[in-house]
PDB file of C-alpha atoms in Angstrom:
ATOM      1  CA  UNK A   1      15.349  22.124  47.688  1.00 49.00           C
ATOM      2  CA  UNK A   2      15.566  18.933  49.749  1.00 57.00           C
ATOM      3  CA  UNK A   3      17.318  19.002  53.095  1.00 77.00           C
ATOM      4  CA  UNK A   4      18.721  15.583  52.192  1.00 95.00           C
ATOM      5  CA  UNK A   5      21.142  15.600  49.269  1.00 97.00           C
ATOM      6  CA  UNK A   6      21.434  12.655  46.891  1.00 98.00           C
ATOM      7  CA  UNK A   7      23.336  12.381  43.607  1.00 97.00           C
ATOM      8  CA  UNK A   8      20.980  12.859  40.684  1.00 97.00           C
ATOM      9  CA  UNK A   9      22.139   9.692  38.950  1.00 97.00           C
ATOM     10  CA  UNK A  10      24.381   6.667  39.295  1.00 98.00           C
ATOM     11  CA  UNK A  11      25.064   3.801  36.948  1.00 97.00           C
ATOM     12  CA  UNK A  12      26.579   0.375  36.989  1.00 97.00           C
ATOM     13  CA  UNK A  13      26.841  -2.836  35.017  1.00 96.00           C
ATOM     14  CA  UNK A  14      25.080  -6.080  35.856  1.00 97.00           C
ATOM     15  CA  UNK A  15      26.941  -7.921  38.589  1.00 97.00           C
ATOM     16  CA  UNK A  16      28.654  -4.810  39.905  1.00 97.00           C
ATOM     17  CA  UNK A  17      27.957  -2.940  43.138  1.00 97.00           C
ATOM     18  CA  UNK A  18      26.902   0.683  43.494  1.00 98.00           C
ATOM     19  CA  UNK A  19      26.447   3.000  46.455  1.00 98.00           C
ATOM     20  CA  UNK A  20      24.056   5.947  46.727  1.00 98.00           C
ATOM     21  CA  UNK A  21      24.713   8.619  49.331  1.00 98.00           C
ATOM     22  CA  UNK A  22      22.223  10.714  51.276  1.00 98.00           C
ATOM     23  CA  UNK A  23      23.756  13.699  53.034  1.00 97.00           C
ATOM     24  CA  UNK A  24      21.940  15.647  55.704  1.00 96.00           C
ATOM     25  CA  UNK A  25      22.898  17.220  59.005  1.00 95.00           C
ATOM     26  CA  UNK A  26      22.949  16.571  62.733  1.00 94.00           C
ATOM     27  CA  UNK A  27      19.269  17.610  62.713  1.00 94.00           C
ATOM     28  CA  UNK A  28      18.295  14.572  60.674  1.00 95.00           C
ATOM     29  CA  UNK A  29      20.515  11.775  59.342  1.00 96.00           C
ATOM     30  CA  UNK A  30      23.310  12.374  61.837  1.00 95.00           C
ATOM     31  CA  UNK A  31      21.064  12.711  64.851  1.00 94.00           C
ATOM     32  CA  UNK A  32      18.689   9.781  64.485  1.00 95.00           C
ATOM     33  CA  UNK A  33      18.685   6.149  63.480  1.00 95.00           C
ATOM     34  CA  UNK A  34      15.504   6.726  61.455  1.00 96.00           C
ATOM     35  CA  UNK A  35      16.741   6.630  57.872  1.00 97.00           C
ATOM     36  CA  UNK A  36      14.753   4.727  55.270  1.00 98.00           C
ATOM     37  CA  UNK A  37      15.326   4.004  51.603  1.00 98.00           C
ATOM     38  CA  UNK A  38      12.685   3.524  48.901  1.00 98.00           C
ATOM     39  CA  UNK A  39      12.788   2.119  45.387  1.00 98.00           C
ATOM     40  CA  UNK A  40      10.382   3.461  42.783  1.00 98.00           C
ATOM     41  CA  UNK A  41       9.901   2.096  39.288  1.00 98.00           C
ATOM     42  CA  UNK A  42       8.255   4.346  36.666  1.00 96.00           C
ATOM     43  CA  UNK A  43       4.521   4.664  37.176  1.00 95.00           C
ATOM     44  CA  UNK A  44       4.589   2.657  40.398  1.00 97.00           C
ATOM     45  CA  UNK A  45       4.302   3.473  44.083  1.00 97.00           C
ATOM     46  CA  UNK A  46       7.527   3.558  46.110  1.00 98.00           C
ATOM     47  CA  UNK A  47       8.653   0.396  47.898  1.00 98.00           C
ATOM     48  CA  UNK A  48      10.422   0.346  51.252  1.00 98.00           C
ATOM     49  CA  UNK A  49      13.764  -1.450  50.943  1.00 98.00           C
ATOM     50  CA  UNK A  50      15.679  -0.299  54.048  1.00 98.00           C
ATOM     51  CA  UNK A  51      14.486   1.126  57.374  1.00 97.00           C
ATOM     52  CA  UNK A  52      16.220   2.235  60.556  1.00 96.00           C
ATOM     53  CA  UNK A  53      19.464   2.771  58.569  1.00 96.00           C
ATOM     54  CA  UNK A  54      20.286  -0.878  57.957  1.00 97.00           C
ATOM     55  CA  UNK A  55      17.232  -3.120  58.363  1.00 97.00           C
ATOM     56  CA  UNK A  56      15.559  -4.890  55.462  1.00 97.00           C
ATOM     57  CA  UNK A  57      11.825  -5.601  55.431  1.00 95.00           C
ATOM     58  CA  UNK A  58      10.934  -9.229  54.887  1.00 94.00           C
ATOM     59  CA  UNK A  59      10.993 -10.140  51.220  1.00 95.00           C
ATOM     60  CA  UNK A  60      13.598  -7.558  50.220  1.00 97.00           C
ATOM     61  CA  UNK A  61      16.705  -9.031  48.617  1.00 97.00           C
ATOM     62  CA  UNK A  62      19.870  -9.157  50.711  1.00 97.00           C
ATOM     63  CA  UNK A  63      21.611  -7.455  47.794  1.00 98.00           C
ATOM     64  CA  UNK A  64      20.294  -4.220  49.320  1.00 98.00           C
ATOM     65  CA  UNK A  65      22.086  -2.900  52.397  1.00 98.00           C
ATOM     66  CA  UNK A  66      22.206   0.356  54.307  1.00 98.00           C
ATOM     67  CA  UNK A  67      24.723   2.127  56.516  1.00 97.00           C
ATOM     68  CA  UNK A  68      25.446   5.514  58.019  1.00 98.00           C
ATOM     69  CA  UNK A  69      28.522   7.548  58.858  1.00 97.00           C
ATOM     70  CA  UNK A  70      28.122  10.912  60.504  1.00 97.00           C
ATOM     71  CA  UNK A  71      25.549  12.963  58.611  1.00 97.00           C
ATOM     72  CA  UNK A  72      25.548  10.718  55.538  1.00 98.00           C
ATOM     73  CA  UNK A  73      23.573   7.541  54.937  1.00 98.00           C
ATOM     74  CA  UNK A  74      24.383   5.044  52.219  1.00 98.00           C
ATOM     75  CA  UNK A  75      22.440   2.519  50.179  1.00 98.00           C
ATOM     76  CA  UNK A  76      24.533  -0.213  48.574  1.00 98.00           C
ATOM     77  CA  UNK A  77      23.177  -2.522  45.914  1.00 98.00           C
ATOM     78  CA  UNK A  78      25.402  -5.487  45.168  1.00 98.00           C
ATOM     79  CA  UNK A  79      25.278  -7.877  42.236  1.00 98.00           C
ATOM     80  CA  UNK A  80      23.321  -5.392  40.154  1.00 98.00           C
ATOM     81  CA  UNK A  81      20.452  -6.762  38.110  1.00 97.00           C
ATOM     82  CA  UNK A  82      18.554  -5.083  35.270  1.00 97.00           C
ATOM     83  CA  UNK A  83      15.389  -4.878  37.411  1.00 97.00           C
ATOM     84  CA  UNK A  84      17.257  -2.681  39.900  1.00 98.00           C
ATOM     85  CA  UNK A  85      17.011   0.170  37.400  1.00 98.00           C
ATOM     86  CA  UNK A  86      14.729   2.621  39.211  1.00 98.00           C
ATOM     87  CA  UNK A  87      14.640   5.812  41.264  1.00 98.00           C
ATOM     88  CA  UNK A  88      15.864   5.592  44.850  1.00 98.00           C
ATOM     89  CA  UNK A  89      14.914   7.957  47.660  1.00 98.00           C
ATOM     90  CA  UNK A  90      16.263   8.309  51.174  1.00 98.00           C
ATOM     91  CA  UNK A  91      14.136   9.616  54.020  1.00 98.00           C
ATOM     92  CA  UNK A  92      14.913  10.685  57.561  1.00 97.00           C
ATOM     93  CA  UNK A  93      13.246  11.974  60.677  1.00 96.00           C
ATOM     94  CA  UNK A  94      14.236  15.581  61.326  1.00 95.00           C
ATOM     95  CA  UNK A  95      14.124  17.791  64.375  1.00 93.00           C
ATOM     96  CA  UNK A  96      12.942  20.723  62.272  1.00 90.00           C
ATOM     97  CA  UNK A  97       9.368  21.913  61.847  1.00 90.00           C
ATOM     98  CA  UNK A  98       8.827  19.326  59.088  1.00 92.00           C
ATOM     99  CA  UNK A  99       9.434  16.048  60.945  1.00 93.00           C
ATOM    100  CA  UNK A 100      10.026  13.804  57.941  1.00 95.00           C
ATOM    101  CA  UNK A 101      11.961  14.555  54.774  1.00 96.00           C
ATOM    102  CA  UNK A 102      12.913  12.824  51.567  1.00 97.00           C
ATOM    103  CA  UNK A 103      16.039  13.265  49.550  1.00 97.00           C
ATOM    104  CA  UNK A 104      15.781  14.537  46.006  1.00 96.00           C
ATOM    105  CA  UNK A 105      16.092  11.045  44.554  1.00 97.00           C
ATOM    106  CA  UNK A 106      18.726   9.169  42.552  1.00 98.00           C
ATOM    107  CA  UNK A 107      18.132   7.500  39.199  1.00 98.00           C
ATOM    108  CA  UNK A 108      19.986   4.229  38.875  1.00 98.00           C
ATOM    109  CA  UNK A 109      20.808   3.085  35.370  1.00 97.00           C
ATOM    110  CA  UNK A 110      21.949  -0.488  34.857  1.00 97.00           C
ATOM    111  CA  UNK A 111      24.083  -0.391  31.726  1.00 91.00           C
TER     112      UNK A 111
ATOM    113  CA  UNK B   1      -2.787  -8.629  52.526  1.00 95.00           C
ATOM    114  CA  UNK B   2      -2.544  -4.930  53.320  1.00 96.00           C
ATOM    115  CA  UNK B   3      -4.434  -2.729  50.887  1.00 98.00           C
ATOM    116  CA  UNK B   4      -4.592   1.051  50.747  1.00 98.00           C
ATOM    117  CA  UNK B   5      -6.927   2.673  48.234  1.00 98.00           C
ATOM    118  CA  UNK B   6      -7.003   6.425  47.697  1.00 98.00           C
ATOM    119  CA  UNK B   7      -9.975   8.305  46.292  1.00 97.00           C
ATOM    120  CA  UNK B   8     -11.234  11.867  45.915  1.00 97.00           C
ATOM    121  CA  UNK B   9      -8.668  13.300  43.530  1.00 96.00           C
ATOM    122  CA  UNK B  10      -9.448  15.429  40.519  1.00 97.00           C
ATOM    123  CA  UNK B  11      -9.149  18.905  39.058  1.00 97.00           C
ATOM    124  CA  UNK B  12      -9.757  21.947  41.248  1.00 97.00           C
ATOM    125  CA  UNK B  13      -9.277  25.666  40.711  1.00 97.00           C
ATOM    126  CA  UNK B  14      -6.653  27.641  42.657  1.00 97.00           C
ATOM    127  CA  UNK B  15      -8.031  28.599  46.047  1.00 97.00           C
ATOM    128  CA  UNK B  16     -10.401  25.645  46.030  1.00 98.00           C
ATOM    129  CA  UNK B  17     -10.724  22.647  48.323  1.00 98.00           C
ATOM    130  CA  UNK B  18     -10.586  18.896  47.954  1.00 98.00           C
ATOM    131  CA  UNK B  19     -10.835  15.974  50.369  1.00 98.00           C
ATOM    132  CA  UNK B  20      -8.819  12.817  49.797  1.00 98.00           C
ATOM    133  CA  UNK B  21      -9.758   9.502  51.383  1.00 98.00           C
ATOM    134  CA  UNK B  22      -7.678   6.386  51.980  1.00 98.00           C
ATOM    135  CA  UNK B  23      -9.493   3.134  52.711  1.00 98.00           C
ATOM    136  CA  UNK B  24      -7.338   0.539  54.464  1.00 98.00           C
ATOM    137  CA  UNK B  25      -7.729  -3.197  54.919  1.00 97.00           C
ATOM    138  CA  UNK B  26      -5.712  -6.216  55.961  1.00 97.00           C
ATOM    139  CA  UNK B  27      -4.328  -4.909  59.261  1.00 96.00           C
ATOM    140  CA  UNK B  28      -5.370  -3.478  62.650  1.00 97.00           C
ATOM    141  CA  UNK B  29      -5.862   0.055  61.399  1.00 97.00           C
ATOM    142  CA  UNK B  30      -6.042   1.765  64.796  1.00 96.00           C
ATOM    143  CA  UNK B  31      -2.600   0.426  65.788  1.00 96.00           C
ATOM    144  CA  UNK B  32      -0.615   2.210  63.097  1.00 96.00           C
ATOM    145  CA  UNK B  33       0.271   5.731  62.128  1.00 96.00           C
ATOM    146  CA  UNK B  34      -0.671   6.788  58.620  1.00 97.00           C
ATOM    147  CA  UNK B  35       1.109   9.198  56.301  1.00 98.00           C
ATOM    148  CA  UNK B  36       0.360  11.159  53.154  1.00 98.00           C
ATOM    149  CA  UNK B  37       3.214  11.628  50.661  1.00 98.00           C
ATOM    150  CA  UNK B  38       2.954  13.502  47.378  1.00 98.00           C
ATOM    151  CA  UNK B  39       4.895  13.549  44.131  1.00 98.00           C
ATOM    152  CA  UNK B  40       4.567  16.257  41.504  1.00 97.00           C
ATOM    153  CA  UNK B  41       4.629  14.788  37.984  1.00 95.00           C
ATOM    154  CA  UNK B  42       8.228  13.977  37.063  1.00 95.00           C
ATOM    155  CA  UNK B  43       9.533  15.164  40.441  1.00 96.00           C
ATOM    156  CA  UNK B  44      10.641  13.639  43.737  1.00 96.00           C
ATOM    157  CA  UNK B  45       8.757  12.537  46.820  1.00 97.00           C
ATOM    158  CA  UNK B  46       7.545  15.049  49.410  1.00 97.00           C
ATOM    159  CA  UNK B  47       6.263  14.004  52.830  1.00 97.00           C
ATOM    160  CA  UNK B  48       2.976  15.758  53.648  1.00 98.00           C
ATOM    161  CA  UNK B  49       1.437  14.560  56.904  1.00 97.00           C
ATOM    162  CA  UNK B  50       1.245  11.976  59.673  1.00 97.00           C
ATOM    163  CA  UNK B  51      -1.587  10.973  61.979  1.00 97.00           C
ATOM    164  CA  UNK B  52      -1.014   8.570  64.860  1.00 95.00           C
ATOM    165  CA  UNK B  53      -3.109   5.447  65.313  1.00 95.00           C
ATOM    166  CA  UNK B  54      -5.218   7.018  68.042  1.00 95.00           C
ATOM    167  CA  UNK B  55      -5.336  10.394  66.241  1.00 95.00           C
ATOM    168  CA  UNK B  56      -3.812  12.227  69.209  1.00 95.00           C
ATOM    169  CA  UNK B  57      -0.792  13.317  67.165  1.00 95.00           C
ATOM    170  CA  UNK B  58      -0.710  15.034  63.788  1.00 96.00           C
ATOM    171  CA  UNK B  59       2.286  16.504  61.958  1.00 96.00           C
ATOM    172  CA  UNK B  60       2.527  18.454  58.715  1.00 97.00           C
ATOM    173  CA  UNK B  61       5.122  19.643  56.245  1.00 96.00           C
ATOM    174  CA  UNK B  62       5.718  23.384  56.425  1.00 95.00           C
ATOM    175  CA  UNK B  63       4.506  23.662  52.827  1.00 95.00           C
ATOM    176  CA  UNK B  64       0.953  22.590  53.766  1.00 97.00           C
ATOM    177  CA  UNK B  65       0.670  23.671  57.400  1.00 97.00           C
ATOM    178  CA  UNK B  66      -2.430  25.751  58.004  1.00 97.00           C
ATOM    179  CA  UNK B  67      -4.009  24.656  54.707  1.00 98.00           C
ATOM    180  CA  UNK B  68      -4.222  20.863  54.982  1.00 98.00           C
ATOM    181  CA  UNK B  69      -5.834  18.852  57.787  1.00 98.00           C
ATOM    182  CA  UNK B  70      -5.390  15.120  58.279  1.00 98.00           C
ATOM    183  CA  UNK B  71      -7.941  13.011  60.134  1.00 98.00           C
ATOM    184  CA  UNK B  72      -8.953   9.394  60.509  1.00 97.00           C
ATOM    185  CA  UNK B  73     -12.020   7.298  61.343  1.00 97.00           C
ATOM    186  CA  UNK B  74     -10.830   4.054  62.878  1.00 97.00           C
ATOM    187  CA  UNK B  75     -14.354   2.602  62.753  1.00 97.00           C
ATOM    188  CA  UNK B  76     -14.129   2.874  58.950  1.00 98.00           C
ATOM    189  CA  UNK B  77     -10.400   2.037  58.676  1.00 98.00           C
ATOM    190  CA  UNK B  78      -9.910   5.244  56.748  1.00 98.00           C
ATOM    191  CA  UNK B  79      -7.799   8.360  56.811  1.00 98.00           C
ATOM    192  CA  UNK B  80      -8.562  11.655  55.133  1.00 98.00           C
ATOM    193  CA  UNK B  81      -6.716  14.716  53.906  1.00 98.00           C
ATOM    194  CA  UNK B  82      -8.731  17.930  53.746  1.00 98.00           C
ATOM    195  CA  UNK B  83      -6.919  20.309  51.412  1.00 98.00           C
ATOM    196  CA  UNK B  84      -7.937  23.975  51.417  1.00 98.00           C
ATOM    197  CA  UNK B  85      -6.561  27.074  49.704  1.00 98.00           C
ATOM    198  CA  UNK B  86      -5.064  24.879  47.012  1.00 98.00           C
ATOM    199  CA  UNK B  87      -2.291  26.276  44.835  1.00 98.00           C
ATOM    200  CA  UNK B  88      -0.921  25.141  41.472  1.00 97.00           C
ATOM    201  CA  UNK B  89       2.196  23.803  43.215  1.00 97.00           C
ATOM    202  CA  UNK B  90      -0.007  21.377  45.150  1.00 98.00           C
ATOM    203  CA  UNK B  91      -0.525  19.505  41.869  1.00 98.00           C
ATOM    204  CA  UNK B  92       0.781  16.002  42.481  1.00 98.00           C
ATOM    205  CA  UNK B  93       0.058  12.346  42.915  1.00 98.00           C
ATOM    206  CA  UNK B  94      -0.931  11.857  46.548  1.00 98.00           C
ATOM    207  CA  UNK B  95      -0.016   8.561  48.193  1.00 98.00           C
ATOM    208  CA  UNK B  96      -1.456   7.116  51.381  1.00 98.00           C
ATOM    209  CA  UNK B  97       1.133   5.105  53.305  1.00 98.00           C
ATOM    210  CA  UNK B  98       1.136   2.948  56.425  1.00 97.00           C
ATOM    211  CA  UNK B  99       3.886   3.294  59.006  1.00 95.00           C
ATOM    212  CA  UNK B 100       5.477  -0.027  59.865  1.00 92.00           C
ATOM    213  CA  UNK B 101       5.850   0.677  63.587  1.00 91.00           C
ATOM    214  CA  UNK B 102       3.003  -0.593  65.735  1.00 90.00           C
ATOM    215  CA  UNK B 103       1.747   1.999  68.244  1.00 89.00           C
ATOM    216  CA  UNK B 104       4.368   4.479  67.020  1.00 87.00           C
ATOM    217  CA  UNK B 105       5.426   6.422  63.921  1.00 87.00           C
ATOM    218  CA  UNK B 106       9.003   5.858  62.843  1.00 90.00           C
ATOM    219  CA  UNK B 107       8.787   6.753  59.177  1.00 91.00           C
ATOM    220  CA  UNK B 108       8.926   3.178  57.892  1.00 94.00           C
ATOM    221  CA  UNK B 109       6.433   3.526  55.054  1.00 97.00           C
ATOM    222  CA  UNK B 110       6.067  -0.167  54.435  1.00 96.00           C
ATOM    223  CA  UNK B 111       2.813  -0.128  52.466  1.00 97.00           C
ATOM    224  CA  UNK B 112       1.650   2.408  49.926  1.00 98.00           C
ATOM    225  CA  UNK B 113      -1.515   3.000  47.963  1.00 98.00           C
ATOM    226  CA  UNK B 114      -1.474   3.339  44.205  1.00 97.00           C
ATOM    227  CA  UNK B 115      -1.661   7.133  44.406  1.00 97.00           C
ATOM    228  CA  UNK B 116      -4.270   9.595  43.190  1.00 98.00           C
ATOM    229  CA  UNK B 117      -3.772  12.688  41.066  1.00 98.00           C
ATOM    230  CA  UNK B 118      -4.743  16.137  42.269  1.00 98.00           C
ATOM    231  CA  UNK B 119      -4.520  18.900  39.662  1.00 98.00           C
ATOM    232  CA  UNK B 120      -4.838  22.540  40.689  1.00 98.00           C
ATOM    233  CA  UNK B 121      -5.466  24.615  37.601  1.00 96.00           C
ATOM    234  CA  UNK B 122      -7.805  27.267  36.275  1.00 93.00           C
TER     235      UNK B 122
END
C-alpha cells in the first residue's frame, strides 16, 4: 500500500479541467516542497510534468499545473485533450526509512 | 540529447542474482544523482534506489534494503543495480532515471530509460 493516496481513476471531456489529488502526511507531502508528478502512457516510460510542487519542466504544456495544501498535493489539467489520457503518479520525498515514494497512480480517461 | 539505456534483465530463479546496468550519455554524468524505479506488470511505480553523483550517498526502499546494492562508474557514465536474493515479487520493469538537480538529489526524475524486464520465476 502506497503512503501517498491517489484516486484510482478520474475522467473528463475534451476542453474541461480535472484535478487529481495526492494525499500524504506531514512526513512527506506536508513537510517538504519536493512533490513531483509523472505522466505515463501505456507501454512507455513515465514523463516528468511537475516538480517541486508547482514547477513545469521546459517543454511541458502550461495546461498542467501543480499545487499543495497541507498534506495534499494537486495536479490540475486544463483544456483536456485526448492525448492527456494516461496514468498519472505523484511522488514525494519522505522522512521515513524509504526516502522517496510514489502514489498508487490515477488513470485519466478523456471521454 | 540525454539517453539512458538499461541492460542485464532476464529470467532468474528465486534466490538468484542479477546485475542491471544503465549506460548514460548526453550530460555530465558525475554531476547528477541517479535513481532506479520499478513497475510490476500492470501495477504502479515503486522507487528503488538513489546514488549521488559522487557515489558518497546511497538510499534504498525498505523492500530491497539488504538485498540490492546500487553503484556507479563515472568513468563509464554508468550506474548498476546488483540484485541478490531475488523473490517473485521483485518481478518488474526496472527503469533507470536521472535526477534533474545538479549536485543534489531532489527527486525530479526528468529523464528515464526505456525500462528492462526482470522476471523472478522457477
